[in-house]
mmCIF file of C-alpha atoms in Angstrom:
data_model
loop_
_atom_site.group_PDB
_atom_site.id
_atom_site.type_symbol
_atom_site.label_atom_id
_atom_site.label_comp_id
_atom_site.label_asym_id
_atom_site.label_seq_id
_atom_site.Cartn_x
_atom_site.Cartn_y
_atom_site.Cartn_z
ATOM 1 C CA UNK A 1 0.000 0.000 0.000
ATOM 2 C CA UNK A 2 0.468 3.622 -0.234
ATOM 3 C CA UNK A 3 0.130 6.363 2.340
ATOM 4 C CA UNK A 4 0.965 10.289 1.937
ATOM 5 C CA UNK A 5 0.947 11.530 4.924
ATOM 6 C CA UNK A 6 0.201 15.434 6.051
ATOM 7 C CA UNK A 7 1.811 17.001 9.008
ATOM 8 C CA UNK A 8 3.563 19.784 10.686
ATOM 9 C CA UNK A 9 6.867 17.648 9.266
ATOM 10 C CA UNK A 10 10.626 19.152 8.589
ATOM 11 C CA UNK A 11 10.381 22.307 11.212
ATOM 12 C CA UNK A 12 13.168 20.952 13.260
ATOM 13 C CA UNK A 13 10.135 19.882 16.027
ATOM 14 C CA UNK A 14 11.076 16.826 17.944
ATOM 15 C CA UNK A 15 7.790 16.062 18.501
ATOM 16 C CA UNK A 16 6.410 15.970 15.385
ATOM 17 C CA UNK A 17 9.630 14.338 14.009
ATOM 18 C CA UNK A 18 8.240 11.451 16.440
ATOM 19 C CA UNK A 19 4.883 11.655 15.791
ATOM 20 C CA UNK A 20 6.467 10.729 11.803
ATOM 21 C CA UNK A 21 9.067 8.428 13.345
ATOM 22 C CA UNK A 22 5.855 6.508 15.258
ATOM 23 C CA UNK A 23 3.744 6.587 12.446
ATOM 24 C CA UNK A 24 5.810 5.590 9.945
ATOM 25 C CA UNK A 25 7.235 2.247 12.292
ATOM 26 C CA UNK A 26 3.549 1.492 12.826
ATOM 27 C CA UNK A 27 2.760 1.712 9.717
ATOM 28 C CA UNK A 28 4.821 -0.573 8.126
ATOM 29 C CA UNK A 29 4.689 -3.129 11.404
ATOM 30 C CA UNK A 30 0.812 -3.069 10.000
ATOM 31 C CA UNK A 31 1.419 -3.113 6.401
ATOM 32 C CA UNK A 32 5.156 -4.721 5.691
ATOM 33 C CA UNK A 33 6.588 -3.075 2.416
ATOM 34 C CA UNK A 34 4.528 -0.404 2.270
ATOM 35 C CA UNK A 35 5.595 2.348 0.419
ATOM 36 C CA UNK A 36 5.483 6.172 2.442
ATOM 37 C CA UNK A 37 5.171 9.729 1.332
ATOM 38 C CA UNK A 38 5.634 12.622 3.722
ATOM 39 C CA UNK A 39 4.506 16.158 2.858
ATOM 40 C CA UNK A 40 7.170 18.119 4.782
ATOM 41 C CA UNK A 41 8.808 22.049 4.960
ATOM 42 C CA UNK A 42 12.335 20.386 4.486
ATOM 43 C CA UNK A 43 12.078 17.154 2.343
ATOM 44 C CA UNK A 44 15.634 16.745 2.330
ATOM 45 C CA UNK A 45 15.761 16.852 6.104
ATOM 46 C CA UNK A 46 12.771 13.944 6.101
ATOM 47 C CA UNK A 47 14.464 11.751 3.605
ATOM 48 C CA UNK A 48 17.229 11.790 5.504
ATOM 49 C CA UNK A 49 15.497 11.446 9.094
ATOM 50 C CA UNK A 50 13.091 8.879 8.569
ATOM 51 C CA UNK A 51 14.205 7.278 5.700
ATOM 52 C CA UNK A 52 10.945 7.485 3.501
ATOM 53 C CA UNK A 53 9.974 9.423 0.574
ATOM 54 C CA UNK A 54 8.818 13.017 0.793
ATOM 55 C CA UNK A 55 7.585 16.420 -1.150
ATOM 56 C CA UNK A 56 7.311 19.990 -0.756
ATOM 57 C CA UNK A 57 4.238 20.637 1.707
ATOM 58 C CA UNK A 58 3.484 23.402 -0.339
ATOM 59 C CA UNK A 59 4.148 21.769 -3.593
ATOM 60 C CA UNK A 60 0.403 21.166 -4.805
ATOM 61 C CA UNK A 61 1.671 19.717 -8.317
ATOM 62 C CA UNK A 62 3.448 16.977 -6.494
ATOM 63 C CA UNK A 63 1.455 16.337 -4.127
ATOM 64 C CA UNK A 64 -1.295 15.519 -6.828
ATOM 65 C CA UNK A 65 1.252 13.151 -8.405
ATOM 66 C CA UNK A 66 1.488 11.604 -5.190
ATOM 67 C CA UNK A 67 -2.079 11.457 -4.617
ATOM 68 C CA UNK A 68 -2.442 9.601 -7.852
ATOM 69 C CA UNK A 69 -2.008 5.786 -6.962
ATOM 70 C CA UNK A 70 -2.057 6.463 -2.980
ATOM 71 C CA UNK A 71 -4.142 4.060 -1.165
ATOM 72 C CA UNK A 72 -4.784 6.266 1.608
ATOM 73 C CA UNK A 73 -4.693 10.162 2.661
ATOM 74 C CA UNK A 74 -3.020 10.828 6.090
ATOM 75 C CA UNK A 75 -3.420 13.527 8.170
ATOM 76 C CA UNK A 76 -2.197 13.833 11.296
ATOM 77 C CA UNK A 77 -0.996 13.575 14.024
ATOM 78 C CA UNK A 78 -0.498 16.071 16.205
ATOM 79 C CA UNK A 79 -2.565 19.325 16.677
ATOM 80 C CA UNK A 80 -3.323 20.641 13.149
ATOM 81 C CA UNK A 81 -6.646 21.742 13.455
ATOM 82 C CA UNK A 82 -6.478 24.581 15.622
ATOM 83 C CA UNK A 83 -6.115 28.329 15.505
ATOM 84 C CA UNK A 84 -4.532 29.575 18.188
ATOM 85 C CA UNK A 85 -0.666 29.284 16.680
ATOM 86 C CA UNK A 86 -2.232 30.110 13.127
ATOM 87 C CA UNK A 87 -5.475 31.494 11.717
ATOM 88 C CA UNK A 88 -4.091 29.323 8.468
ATOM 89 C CA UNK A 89 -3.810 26.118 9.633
ATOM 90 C CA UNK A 90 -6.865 24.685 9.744
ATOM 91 C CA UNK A 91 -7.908 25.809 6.129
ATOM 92 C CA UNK A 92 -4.222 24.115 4.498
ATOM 93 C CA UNK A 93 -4.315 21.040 6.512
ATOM 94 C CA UNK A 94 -8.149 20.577 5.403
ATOM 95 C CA UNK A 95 -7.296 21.993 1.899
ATOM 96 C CA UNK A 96 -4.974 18.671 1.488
ATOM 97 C CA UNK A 97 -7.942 16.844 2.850
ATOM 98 C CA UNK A 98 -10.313 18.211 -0.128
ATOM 99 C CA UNK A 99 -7.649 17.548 -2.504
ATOM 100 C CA UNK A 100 -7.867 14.159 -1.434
ATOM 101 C CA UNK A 101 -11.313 13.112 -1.636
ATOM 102 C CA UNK A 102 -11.650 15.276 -5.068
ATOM 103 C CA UNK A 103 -8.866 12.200 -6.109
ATOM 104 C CA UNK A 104 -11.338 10.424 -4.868
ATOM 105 C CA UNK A 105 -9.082 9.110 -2.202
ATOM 106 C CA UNK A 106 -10.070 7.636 1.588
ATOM 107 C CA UNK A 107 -9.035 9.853 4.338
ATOM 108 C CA UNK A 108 -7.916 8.909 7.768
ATOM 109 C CA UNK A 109 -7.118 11.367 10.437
ATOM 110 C CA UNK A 110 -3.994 10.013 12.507
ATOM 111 C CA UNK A 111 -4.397 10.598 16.327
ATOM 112 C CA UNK A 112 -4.866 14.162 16.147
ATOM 113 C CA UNK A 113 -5.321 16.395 18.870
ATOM 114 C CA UNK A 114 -8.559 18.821 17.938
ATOM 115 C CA UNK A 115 -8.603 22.504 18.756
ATOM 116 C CA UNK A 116 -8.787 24.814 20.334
ATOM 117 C CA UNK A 117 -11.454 26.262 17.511
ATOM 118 C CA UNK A 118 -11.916 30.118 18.472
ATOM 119 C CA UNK A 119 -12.701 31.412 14.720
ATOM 120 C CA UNK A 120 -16.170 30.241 13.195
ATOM 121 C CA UNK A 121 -14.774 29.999 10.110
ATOM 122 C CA UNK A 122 -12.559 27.211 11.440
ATOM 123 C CA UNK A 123 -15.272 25.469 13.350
ATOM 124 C CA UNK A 124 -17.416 25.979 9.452
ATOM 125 C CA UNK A 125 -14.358 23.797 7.872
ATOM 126 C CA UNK A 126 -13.512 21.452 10.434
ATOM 127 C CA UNK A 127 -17.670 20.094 10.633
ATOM 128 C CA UNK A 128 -17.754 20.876 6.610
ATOM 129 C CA UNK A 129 -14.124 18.628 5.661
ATOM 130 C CA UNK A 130 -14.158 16.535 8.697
ATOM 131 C CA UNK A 131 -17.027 14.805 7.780
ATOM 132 C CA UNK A 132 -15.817 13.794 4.577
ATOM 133 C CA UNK A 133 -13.540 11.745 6.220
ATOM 134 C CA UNK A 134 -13.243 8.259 6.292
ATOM 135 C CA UNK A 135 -11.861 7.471 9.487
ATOM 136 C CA UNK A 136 -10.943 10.110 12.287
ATOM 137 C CA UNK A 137 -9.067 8.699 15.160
ATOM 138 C CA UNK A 138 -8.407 11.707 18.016
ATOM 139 C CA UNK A 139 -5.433 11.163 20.918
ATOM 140 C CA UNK A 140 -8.118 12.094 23.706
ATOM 141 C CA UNK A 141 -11.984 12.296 25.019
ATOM 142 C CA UNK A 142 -11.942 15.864 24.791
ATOM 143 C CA UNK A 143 -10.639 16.058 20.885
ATOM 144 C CA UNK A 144 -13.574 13.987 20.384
ATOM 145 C CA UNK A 145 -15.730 15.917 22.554
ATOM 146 C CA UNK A 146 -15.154 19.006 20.263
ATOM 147 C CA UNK A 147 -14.989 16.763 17.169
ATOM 148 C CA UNK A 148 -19.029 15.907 18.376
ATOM 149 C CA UNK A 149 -19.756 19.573 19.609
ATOM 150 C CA UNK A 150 -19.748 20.818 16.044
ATOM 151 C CA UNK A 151 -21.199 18.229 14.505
ATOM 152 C CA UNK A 152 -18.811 15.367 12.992
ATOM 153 C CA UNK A 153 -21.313 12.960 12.576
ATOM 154 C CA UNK A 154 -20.944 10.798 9.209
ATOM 155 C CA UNK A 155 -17.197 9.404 9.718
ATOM 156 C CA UNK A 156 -16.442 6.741 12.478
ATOM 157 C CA UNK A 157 -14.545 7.673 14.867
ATOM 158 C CA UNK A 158 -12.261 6.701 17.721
ATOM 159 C CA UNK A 159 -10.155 7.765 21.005
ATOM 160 C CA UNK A 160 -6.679 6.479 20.814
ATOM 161 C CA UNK A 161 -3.015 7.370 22.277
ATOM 162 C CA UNK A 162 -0.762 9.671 20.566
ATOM 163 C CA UNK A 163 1.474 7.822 18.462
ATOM 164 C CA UNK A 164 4.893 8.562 20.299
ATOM 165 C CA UNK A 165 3.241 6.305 23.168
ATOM 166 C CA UNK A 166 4.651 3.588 20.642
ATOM 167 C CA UNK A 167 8.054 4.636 20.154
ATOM 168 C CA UNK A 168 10.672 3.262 21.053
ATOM 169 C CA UNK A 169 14.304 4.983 22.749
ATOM 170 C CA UNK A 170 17.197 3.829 21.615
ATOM 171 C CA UNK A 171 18.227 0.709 22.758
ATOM 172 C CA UNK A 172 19.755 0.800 26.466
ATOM 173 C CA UNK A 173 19.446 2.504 29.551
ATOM 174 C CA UNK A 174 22.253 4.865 29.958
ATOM 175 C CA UNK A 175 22.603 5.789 26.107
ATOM 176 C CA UNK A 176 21.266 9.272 26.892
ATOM 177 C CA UNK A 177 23.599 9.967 29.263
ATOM 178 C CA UNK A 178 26.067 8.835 26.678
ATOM 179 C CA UNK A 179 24.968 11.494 24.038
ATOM 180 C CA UNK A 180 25.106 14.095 26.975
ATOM 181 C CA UNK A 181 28.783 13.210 27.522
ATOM 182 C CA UNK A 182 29.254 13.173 24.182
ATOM 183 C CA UNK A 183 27.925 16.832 23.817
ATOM 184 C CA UNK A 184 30.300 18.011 26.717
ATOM 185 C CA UNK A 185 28.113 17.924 29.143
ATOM 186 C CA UNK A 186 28.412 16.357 32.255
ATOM 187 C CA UNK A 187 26.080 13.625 33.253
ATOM 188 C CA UNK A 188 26.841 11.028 34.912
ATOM 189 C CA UNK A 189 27.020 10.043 38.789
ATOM 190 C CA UNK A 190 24.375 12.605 39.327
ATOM 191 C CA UNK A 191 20.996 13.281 39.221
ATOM 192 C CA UNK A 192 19.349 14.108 35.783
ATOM 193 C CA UNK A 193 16.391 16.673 34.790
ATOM 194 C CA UNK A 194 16.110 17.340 31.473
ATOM 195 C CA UNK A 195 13.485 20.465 31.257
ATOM 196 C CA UNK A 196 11.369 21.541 28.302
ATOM 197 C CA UNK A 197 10.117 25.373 28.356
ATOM 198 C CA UNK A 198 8.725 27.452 25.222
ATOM 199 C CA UNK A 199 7.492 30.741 24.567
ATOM 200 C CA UNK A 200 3.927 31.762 27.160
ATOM 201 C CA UNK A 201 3.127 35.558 27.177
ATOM 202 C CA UNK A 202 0.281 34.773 28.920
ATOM 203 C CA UNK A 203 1.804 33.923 32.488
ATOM 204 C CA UNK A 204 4.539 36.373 33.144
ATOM 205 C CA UNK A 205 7.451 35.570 35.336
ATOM 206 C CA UNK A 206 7.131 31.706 34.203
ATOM 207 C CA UNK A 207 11.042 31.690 33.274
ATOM 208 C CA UNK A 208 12.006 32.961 36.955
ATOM 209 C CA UNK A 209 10.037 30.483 38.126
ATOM 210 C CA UNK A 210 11.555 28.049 36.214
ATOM 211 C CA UNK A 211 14.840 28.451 36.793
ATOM 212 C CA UNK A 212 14.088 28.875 40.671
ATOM 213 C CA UNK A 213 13.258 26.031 41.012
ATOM 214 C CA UNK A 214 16.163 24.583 38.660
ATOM 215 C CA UNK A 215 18.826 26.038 41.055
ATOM 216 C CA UNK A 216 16.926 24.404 43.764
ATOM 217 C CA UNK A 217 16.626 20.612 42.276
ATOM 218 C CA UNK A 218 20.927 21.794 41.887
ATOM 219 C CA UNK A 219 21.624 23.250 45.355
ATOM 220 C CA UNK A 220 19.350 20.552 47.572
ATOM 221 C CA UNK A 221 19.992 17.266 45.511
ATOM 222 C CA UNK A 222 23.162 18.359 43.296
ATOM 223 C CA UNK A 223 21.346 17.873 39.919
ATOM 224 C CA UNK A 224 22.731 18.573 36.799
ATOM 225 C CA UNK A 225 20.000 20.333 34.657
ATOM 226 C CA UNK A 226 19.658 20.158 30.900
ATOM 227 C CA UNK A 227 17.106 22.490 28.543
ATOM 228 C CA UNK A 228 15.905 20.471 25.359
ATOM 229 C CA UNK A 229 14.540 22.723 23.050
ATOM 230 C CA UNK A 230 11.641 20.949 21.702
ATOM 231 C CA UNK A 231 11.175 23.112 18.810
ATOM 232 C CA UNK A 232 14.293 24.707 17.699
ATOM 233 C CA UNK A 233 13.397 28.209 16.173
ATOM 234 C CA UNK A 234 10.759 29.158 19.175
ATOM 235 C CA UNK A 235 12.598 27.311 22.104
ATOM 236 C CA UNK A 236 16.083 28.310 22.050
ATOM 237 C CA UNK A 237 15.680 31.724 22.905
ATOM 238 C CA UNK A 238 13.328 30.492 26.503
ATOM 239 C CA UNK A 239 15.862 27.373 27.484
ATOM 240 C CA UNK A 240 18.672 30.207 27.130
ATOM 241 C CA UNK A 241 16.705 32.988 28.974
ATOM 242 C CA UNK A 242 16.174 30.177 31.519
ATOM 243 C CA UNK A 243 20.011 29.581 31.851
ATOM 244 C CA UNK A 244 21.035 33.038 32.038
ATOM 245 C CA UNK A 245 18.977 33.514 34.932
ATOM 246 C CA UNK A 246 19.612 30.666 36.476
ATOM 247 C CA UNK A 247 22.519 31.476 39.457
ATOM 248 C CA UNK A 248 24.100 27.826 39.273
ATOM 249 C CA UNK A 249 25.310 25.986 36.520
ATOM 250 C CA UNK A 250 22.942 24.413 34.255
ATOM 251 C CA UNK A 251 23.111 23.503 30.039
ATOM 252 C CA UNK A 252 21.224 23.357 27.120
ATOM 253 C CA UNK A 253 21.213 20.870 24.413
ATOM 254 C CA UNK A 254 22.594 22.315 20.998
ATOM 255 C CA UNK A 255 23.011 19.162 19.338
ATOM 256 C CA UNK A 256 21.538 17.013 16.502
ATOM 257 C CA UNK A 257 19.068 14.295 17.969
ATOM 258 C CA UNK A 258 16.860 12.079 16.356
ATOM 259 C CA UNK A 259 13.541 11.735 18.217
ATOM 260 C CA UNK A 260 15.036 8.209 19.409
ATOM 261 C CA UNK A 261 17.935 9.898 20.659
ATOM 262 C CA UNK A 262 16.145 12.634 23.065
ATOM 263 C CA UNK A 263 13.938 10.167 24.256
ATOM 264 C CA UNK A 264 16.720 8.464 25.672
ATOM 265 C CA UNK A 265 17.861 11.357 27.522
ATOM 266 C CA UNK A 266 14.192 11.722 28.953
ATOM 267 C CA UNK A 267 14.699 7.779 29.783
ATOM 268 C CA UNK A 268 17.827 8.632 31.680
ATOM 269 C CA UNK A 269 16.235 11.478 33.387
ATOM 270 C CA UNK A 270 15.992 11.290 36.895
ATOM 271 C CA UNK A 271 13.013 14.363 36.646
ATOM 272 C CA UNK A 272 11.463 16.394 34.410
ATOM 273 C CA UNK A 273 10.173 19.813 33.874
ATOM 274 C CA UNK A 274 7.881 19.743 30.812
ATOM 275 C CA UNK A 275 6.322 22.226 28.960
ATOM 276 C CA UNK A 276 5.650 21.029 25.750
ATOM 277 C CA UNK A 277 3.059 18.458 25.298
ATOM 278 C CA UNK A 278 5.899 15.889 23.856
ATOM 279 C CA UNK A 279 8.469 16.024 26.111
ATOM 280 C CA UNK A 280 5.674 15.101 28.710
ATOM 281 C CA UNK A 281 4.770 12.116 26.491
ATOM 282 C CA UNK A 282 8.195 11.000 26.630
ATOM 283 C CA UNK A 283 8.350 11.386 29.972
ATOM 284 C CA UNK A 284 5.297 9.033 30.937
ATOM 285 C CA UNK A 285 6.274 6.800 28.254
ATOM 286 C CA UNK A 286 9.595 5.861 29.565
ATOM 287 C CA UNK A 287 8.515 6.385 33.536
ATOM 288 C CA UNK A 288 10.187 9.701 34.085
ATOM 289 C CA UNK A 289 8.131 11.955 37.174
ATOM 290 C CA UNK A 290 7.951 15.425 36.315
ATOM 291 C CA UNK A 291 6.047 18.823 37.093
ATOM 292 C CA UNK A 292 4.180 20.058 33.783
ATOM 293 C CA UNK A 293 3.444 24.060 33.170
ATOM 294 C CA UNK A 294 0.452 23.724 31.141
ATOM 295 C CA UNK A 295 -0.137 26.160 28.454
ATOM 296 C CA UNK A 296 -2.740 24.776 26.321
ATOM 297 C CA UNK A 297 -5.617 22.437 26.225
ATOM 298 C CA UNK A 298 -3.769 19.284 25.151
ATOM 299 C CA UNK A 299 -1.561 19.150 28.095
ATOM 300 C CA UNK A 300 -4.620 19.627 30.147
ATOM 301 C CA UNK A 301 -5.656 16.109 28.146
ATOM 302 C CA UNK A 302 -2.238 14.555 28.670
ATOM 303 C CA UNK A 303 -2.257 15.361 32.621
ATOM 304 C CA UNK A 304 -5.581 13.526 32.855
ATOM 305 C CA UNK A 305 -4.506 10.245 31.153
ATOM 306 C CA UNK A 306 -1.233 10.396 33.500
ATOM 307 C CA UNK A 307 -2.981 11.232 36.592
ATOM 308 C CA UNK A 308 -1.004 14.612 37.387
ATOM 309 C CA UNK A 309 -2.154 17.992 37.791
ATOM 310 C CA UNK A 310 0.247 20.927 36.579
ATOM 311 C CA UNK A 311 2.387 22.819 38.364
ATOM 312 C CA UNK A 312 1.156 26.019 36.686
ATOM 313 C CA UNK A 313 -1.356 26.467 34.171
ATOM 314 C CA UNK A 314 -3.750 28.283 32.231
ATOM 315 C CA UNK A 315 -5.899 29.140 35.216
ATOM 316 C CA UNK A 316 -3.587 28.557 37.547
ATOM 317 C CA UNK A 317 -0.736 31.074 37.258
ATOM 318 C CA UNK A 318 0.539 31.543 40.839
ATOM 319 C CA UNK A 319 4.023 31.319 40.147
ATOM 320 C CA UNK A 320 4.868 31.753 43.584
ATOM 321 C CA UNK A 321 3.601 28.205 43.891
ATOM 322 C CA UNK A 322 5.564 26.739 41.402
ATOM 323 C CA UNK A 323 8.610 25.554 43.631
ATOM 324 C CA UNK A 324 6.215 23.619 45.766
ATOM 325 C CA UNK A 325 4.674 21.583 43.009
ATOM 326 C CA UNK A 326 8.460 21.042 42.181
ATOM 327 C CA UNK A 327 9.625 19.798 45.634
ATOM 328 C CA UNK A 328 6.080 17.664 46.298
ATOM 329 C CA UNK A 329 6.416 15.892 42.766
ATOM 330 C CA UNK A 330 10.264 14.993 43.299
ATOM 331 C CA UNK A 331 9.184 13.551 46.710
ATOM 332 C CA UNK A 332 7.087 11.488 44.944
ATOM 333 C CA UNK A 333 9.415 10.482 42.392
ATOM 334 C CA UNK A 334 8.951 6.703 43.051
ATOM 335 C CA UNK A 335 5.120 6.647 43.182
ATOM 336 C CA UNK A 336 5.036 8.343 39.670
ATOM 337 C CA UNK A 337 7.679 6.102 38.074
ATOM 338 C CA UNK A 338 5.825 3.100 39.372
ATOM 339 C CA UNK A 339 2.223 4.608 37.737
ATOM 340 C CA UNK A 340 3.837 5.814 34.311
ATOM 341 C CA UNK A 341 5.408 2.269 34.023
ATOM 342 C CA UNK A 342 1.997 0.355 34.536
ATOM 343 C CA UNK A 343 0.504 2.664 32.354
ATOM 344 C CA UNK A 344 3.066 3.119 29.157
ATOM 345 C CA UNK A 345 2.427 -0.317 28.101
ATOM 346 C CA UNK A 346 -1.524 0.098 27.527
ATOM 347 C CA UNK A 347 -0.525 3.357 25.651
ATOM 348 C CA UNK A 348 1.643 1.828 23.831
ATOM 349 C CA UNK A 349 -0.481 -0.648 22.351
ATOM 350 C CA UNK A 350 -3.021 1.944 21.636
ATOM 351 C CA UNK A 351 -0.972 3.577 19.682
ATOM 352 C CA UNK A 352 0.012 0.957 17.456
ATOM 353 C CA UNK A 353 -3.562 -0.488 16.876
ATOM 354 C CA UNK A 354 -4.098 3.228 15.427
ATOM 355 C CA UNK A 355 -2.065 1.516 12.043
ATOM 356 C CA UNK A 356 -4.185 -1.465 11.782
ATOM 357 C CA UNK A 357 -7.092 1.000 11.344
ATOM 358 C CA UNK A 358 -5.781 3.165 9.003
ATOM 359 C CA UNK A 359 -4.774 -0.155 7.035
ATOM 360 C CA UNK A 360 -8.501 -1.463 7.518
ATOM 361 C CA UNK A 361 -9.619 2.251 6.165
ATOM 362 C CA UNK A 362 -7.682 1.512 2.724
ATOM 363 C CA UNK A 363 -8.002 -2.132 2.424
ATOM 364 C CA UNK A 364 -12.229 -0.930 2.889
ATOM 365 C CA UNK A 365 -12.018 1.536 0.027
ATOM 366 C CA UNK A 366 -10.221 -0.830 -2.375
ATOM 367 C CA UNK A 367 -12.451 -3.335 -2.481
ATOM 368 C CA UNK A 368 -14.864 -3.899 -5.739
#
């Protein structure tokens, strides 16, 4: 079989790069020898990262050619339709949709995250497109909630784990550590927290919080503390802010990972600080504890699957606070390993069944 699959691919996000690294490992697990086409910003930088096929995202010409003798139309996953980082995402990543089913091709919707939907117009072409779908899986109840609230009623539809749940680190406990060393930066004998932090204008004073409590995971347990930044162009400038402020010693990441790679720092990670919603996935899906800051709906949706509450939040933005949700989770280090570990393994699974439905979606449409 065929699949082209849509996405927010070759933007130097890690978790996006494993949401394609999942998908595309699930895929063919569910459909050996199938053949892979990735619609991505940089499709040098996908070829070379995932080893698959892929095309300008804003090529339309060859993405048509694509489209031509594909079995299936993916989009997803991760949180395209929404309109909070752009008022244009929702009407490209539904445009590719319509292209689609003009080809007269099935469309499956891969574990997407859904909203939030402030504009009407969006809400218009999300009921309008989405129900031209053939299949629309959704990572959590309350992307289906919304999915129902504006009336997706013709496709079937189902709740299943992100697809990073199924991923795999690379091969070995201590291999993060390794790439740490190998980076210059000191790691081992010591406890590890690996933080994630991005831009949040809407809760001032977040970075001082932060990096308070940084310095005190590094005065009180002699941590060494590491800033991944999860999406290169946005993050860099917060994990450095973070550092400069910071009055001990602490480092950021600066160099090339696969999304294998930094989930084996996350699996080496004694504790976590995680702001963005896939270095928190990584985190349950290896055991790691950690404190989230959570600045949008789909954390909120994470938290509730893992059982943890943030440490700051939309509605809760009492940074003052934050150092105590820092010290209670690290005393509780053990109980949260214990729960993330009984729980990755369901999540896990639920992410891979997502490929045997896309699979069943194709093998549906190409019968006589």
């Amino acid at each position: 079989m065929k699949f082209v699959i849509s996405g927010y691919f070759g933007f130097q996000n890690i978790g996006d790069e494993a949401i394609l690294a999942a998908m595309i490992e699930h895929l063919r697990e569910a459909d050996h020898g199938s053949e892979i086409v990735a619609l991505s910003k940089d499709p040098i930088l996908t070829q070379r990262l995932h080893n698959v096929s892929a095309v300008n995202r804003n090529d339309i010409f060859g993405i048509s050619r694509e489209l031509r003798d594909a079995d299936l139309f993916i989009s997803g996953g991760g949180s395209l339709l929404q309109d909070v980082t752009s008022p244009r995402s929702v009407p490209y990543y539904l445009g590719l949709v319509t292209l689609a089913k003009a080809m007269k091709k099935p469309v499956f919707f891969y574990a997407q995250g859904i909203g939030p939907l402030n504009l009407k117009f969006s809400r218009f072409l999300v009921k309008t497109v989405g129900n031209l779908a053939d299949t629309i899986t959704v990572r959590d109840v309350q992307s289906l909630a919304l999915l129902q609230s504006i009336g997706i009623t013709r496709p079937e539809m189902h709740v299943a784990a992100d697809p990073v749940f199924g991923l795999e680190p690379c091969s070995g406990r201590g291999k993060g550590r390794d790439f740490l060393q190998a980076c210059e930066i000191p790691a081992k004998g010591c406890p590890l927290v690996i933080v994630s932090v991005r831009p949040w204008l809407a809760v001032p004073g977040y970075i001082q919080a932060v990096a308070s409590a940084c310095d005190h995971l590094v005065k009180t347990q002699g941590a060494v503390i590491v800033y991944v930044p999860f999406h290169k162009a946005q993050d860099v400038p917060i994990c450095q802010a973070c550092v400069e402020v910071m009055q001990e010693r602490a480092y950021m990441w600066d160099c090339a990972g696969s999304p294998r790679e930094i989930m084996s720092l996350m699996e080496d990670a004694d504790f976590a600080i995680g702001m963005r919603y896939h270095s928190l996935v990584f985190a349950v899906a290896t055991g790691t504890p950690f404190v989230a800051l959570s600045y949008d709906p789909k954390v909120d949706g994470l938290l509730s699957i893992a059982g943890e509450k943030p440490g700051l939040s939309r509605s809760e933005r009492d940074v003052g606070s934050f150092l105590g949700h820092v010290k209670d989770a690290w005393n509780r280090r053990e109980e949260m390993k214990s729960s993330f570990l009984a729980l990755a393994p369901k999540l896990g699974e639920s992410a891979k069944h997502v490929a045997h439905l896309a699979v069943n979606t194709a093998q549906k449409r190409s019968r006589p």
